Amino acid sequence: MSSLQVGDLTITLTRKNIKNLHLRVYPPDGAIKISAPRCLTDAEICAFVLAKRSWIEKQQAKLNCQPTPATKHYLAGEQHPFRGRWYPLEMLNPSGQTLRKPYICLTPTTIALHIDPKSNLEQRADLLQRWYRAQLKTLIPPLIAEWQPRLGVEVRQWRIKRMKTRWGTCNIAARRIWLNLELIKYGDRALEYVVVHEMIHLLERGHNARFYGLLDQFLPDWRSGEQLLKRAIV
């Protein structure tokens, strides 16, 4: 990994054994990263960046317009997202005693935290994150089971982790997909889109015309799921 300066643009450059050049602009500050074939010279990469400058500036402008994430305190009444809806937190511990094992219940109107009233921010945040992970774990297997025969592929493993810049990744050799924990905050259509997106990589490695053709064939409304993920949840 190295740094490449193109005018006033600073590029993080990674050379790989790949055929095509990949340009991405990452939140929150519009960092520019390029993965390039080893055979390309710096001059060729600079020319590519200059040709894409207007697109880069457009993406950075979009990021600048997104709201700054609000600081969470995990207190009663504070709003948190779950599967495309917002719920206020509710703190429940009728006895006021220390609970042996804190837990969360989803009600029609709240996310209820059954936790020691003396708990601190980190403990409440950890409880909610563990609950998010458990909920996402229940949603993924049915989707994979549904889509494996439809796509004619096999997912040998799937995992969940928090990712800053991607909603999912696919290890084609291991036939393993990784899914971003943040997906639990968005609607089910968004989750299905990411699962299918990563599974289609088992048919087509790159984001090329064939890949998007397969998306159009198997999940014609995939753009609606993609649009859900472009809405900032803060």
C-alpha atoms as one frame of an Amber mdcrd trajectory, in Angstrom:
protein
   0.000   0.000   0.000   1.344   3.432  -0.956   0.233   7.029  -1.384  -0.183
   8.740  -4.750  -0.716  12.472  -5.182  -2.820  13.601  -8.147  -3.067  17.391
  -8.011  -4.716  18.135  -4.661  -6.091  14.591  -4.360  -4.315  12.087  -2.125
  -4.868   8.496  -3.208  -4.238   5.380  -1.153  -2.953   2.934  -3.751  -2.812
  -0.842  -3.459  -1.350  -2.944  -6.256  -2.778  -6.429  -6.641  -2.838  -9.353
  -9.038  -6.088  -8.178 -10.631  -7.171  -7.338 -14.167  -9.133  -4.127 -13.615
  -8.597  -0.917 -11.703 -11.042  -0.238  -8.836 -11.738   3.235  -7.447 -13.683
   3.853  -4.224 -14.525   6.909  -2.128 -15.021   6.037   1.522 -16.999   7.661
   4.307 -16.890   9.568   6.508 -14.340  12.001   5.030 -14.230  10.998   1.363
 -10.919   9.108   1.442  -9.939   7.893  -2.029  -8.615   4.363  -2.435  -7.571
   2.560  -5.591  -6.775  -1.099  -6.204  -4.743  -1.381  -9.398  -3.152  -4.159
 -11.480   0.576  -4.427 -10.875   1.275  -3.771 -14.556  -0.139  -0.205 -14.504
   2.292   2.673 -14.109   1.739   5.626 -11.759   1.229   7.824 -14.824  -1.579
   5.593 -16.109  -3.259   5.601 -12.714  -2.969   9.400 -12.479  -4.606   9.739
 -15.895  -7.460   7.509 -14.727  -7.962   9.593 -11.576  -8.039  12.831 -13.582
 -10.641  11.341 -15.902 -12.738  10.392 -12.880 -12.205  13.627 -10.948 -15.744
  14.962 -11.400 -17.189  11.652 -10.187 -14.854  11.668  -7.165 -15.859  15.212
  -6.223 -19.534  14.298  -6.586 -19.138  11.353  -4.200 -17.230  13.478  -1.691
 -19.931  16.146  -1.845 -22.582  13.522  -1.045 -20.616  12.433   2.009 -20.252
  16.022   3.186 -24.048  16.416   3.092 -24.677  13.415   5.317 -25.559  14.204
   8.937 -22.943  13.658  11.615 -23.805  10.565  13.684 -25.351  11.541  16.984
 -23.646  10.452  20.189 -25.571   7.599  21.766 -26.062   7.329  25.529 -28.304
   4.223  25.583 -30.799   5.797  27.963 -34.570   5.378  28.214 -36.375   7.091
  25.347 -33.356   7.239  23.044 -34.212   6.059  19.522 -32.397   3.117  17.931
 -32.987   1.450  14.538 -33.941  -2.193  14.003 -34.951  -3.753  10.684 -35.874
  -0.446   9.112 -37.840   0.998  12.044 -36.919   3.243  14.946 -37.672   2.175
  18.504 -37.182   4.059  21.776 -35.195   2.224  24.426 -37.046   1.157  27.547
 -35.196   0.298  30.753 -36.895  -2.449  32.770 -35.896  -3.883  36.111 -38.969
  -3.912  38.359 -37.124  -5.305  41.368 -34.283  -2.816  41.110 -31.880  -5.655
  41.842 -28.797  -6.715  39.922 -29.804  -9.119  37.150 -27.828 -12.317  36.840
 -27.956 -12.030  33.048 -29.255  -8.847  31.371 -31.391  -9.376  28.284 -33.473
  -7.513  25.691 -37.073  -7.960  24.581 -38.552  -6.363  21.480 -42.071  -5.051
  22.063 -44.368  -3.610  19.384 -43.233  -0.109  20.373 -39.899  -0.364  22.209
 -36.584  -2.156  22.571 -36.757  -3.107  26.243 -33.460  -3.507  28.075 -33.750
  -5.627  31.208 -30.573  -4.485  32.906 -29.213  -3.248  36.208 -30.221   0.407
  36.654 -26.632   1.091  37.750 -25.245  -0.159  34.427 -22.954   2.194  32.507
 -23.023   3.280  28.871 -20.551   0.608  27.748 -22.585  -2.183  29.345 -25.843
  -1.015  27.758 -24.178  -0.535  24.371 -22.620  -4.009  24.557 -25.978  -5.563
  25.446 -27.661  -3.912  22.450 -24.860  -4.896  20.054 -24.990  -8.526  21.212
 -28.758  -8.501  20.742 -28.366  -7.028  17.249 -25.922  -9.813  16.373 -28.235
 -12.518  17.710 -31.169 -11.123  15.719 -29.159 -10.953  12.494 -28.006 -14.538
  13.013 -31.630 -15.690  12.881 -32.344 -13.839   9.623 -29.397 -14.962   7.511
 -29.811 -18.793   7.316 -33.335 -18.708   5.804 -32.154 -16.273   3.127 -29.162
 -18.412   2.204 -31.331 -21.558   2.199 -33.825 -19.847  -0.111 -31.271 -18.481
  -2.543 -28.826 -21.380  -2.846 -31.092 -23.494  -5.095 -32.294 -20.447  -7.009
 -28.740 -19.397  -7.847 -27.298 -22.899  -8.028 -24.485 -22.115  -5.587 -23.400
 -23.329  -2.153 -22.373 -21.101   0.731 -20.186 -23.210   2.995 -19.809 -20.579
   5.707 -21.197 -17.204   6.626 -20.022 -14.819   9.313 -20.988 -11.458  10.797
 -18.638  -8.622  11.625 -18.667  -4.851  11.863 -17.228  -3.264   8.730 -16.637
   0.416   8.110 -16.676   0.497   4.331 -18.521  -2.584   3.041 -21.886  -4.218
   3.557 -20.538  -7.642   2.723 -17.643  -9.565   1.221 -17.268 -12.943  -0.441
 -14.301 -15.309  -0.207 -14.845 -17.257  -3.395 -12.229 -19.942  -2.738 -13.654
 -20.753   0.700 -17.247 -20.096  -0.441 -17.649 -17.927   2.625 -19.564 -14.669
   2.902 -19.176 -11.970   5.550 -22.059  -9.640   6.374 -21.933  -6.293   8.142
 -23.588  -6.237  11.566 -25.046  -2.811  10.694 -27.420  -4.496   8.229 -29.728
  -5.385  11.124 -30.613  -1.703  11.391 -31.952  -1.539   7.828 -35.013  -3.046
   6.178 -35.189  -6.736   5.259 -35.053  -5.851   1.563 -31.600  -4.339   2.098
 -30.369  -7.468   3.879 -31.672  -9.721   1.111 -29.968  -7.545  -1.502 -26.571
  -7.829   0.214 -26.900 -11.586   0.769 -27.840 -12.186  -2.867 -25.140  -9.749
  -4.046 -22.430 -11.680  -2.219 -23.799 -15.050  -3.307 -23.751 -13.977  -6.949
 -20.019 -13.442  -6.577 -19.829 -17.251  -6.442 -21.001 -17.119 -10.069 -19.107
 -14.002 -11.155 -16.068 -12.620  -9.309 -16.093  -9.032 -10.569 -18.601  -6.189
 -10.641 -18.935  -6.327 -14.401 -21.771  -6.473 -16.910 -22.328 -10.195 -16.319
 -22.526  -9.680 -12.553 -25.185  -6.973 -12.827 -26.987  -8.977 -15.465 -27.282
 -11.836 -12.984 -28.543  -9.423 -10.314 -31.171  -8.132 -12.740 -32.168 -11.689
 -13.620 -32.505 -13.094 -10.124 -33.378  -9.998  -8.070 -34.952  -7.448 -10.452
 -35.696  -4.918  -7.686 -32.166  -5.031  -6.209 -31.789  -1.270  -6.672 -34.464
  -0.629  -4.064 -32.392  -2.562  -1.522 -29.285  -0.662  -2.539 -31.106   2.648
  -2.095 -32.100   1.711   1.464 -28.427   1.328   2.325 -27.605   4.779   0.980
 -29.846   6.438   3.570 -27.798   7.456   6.555 -28.903   5.928   9.854 -27.546
   7.995  12.732
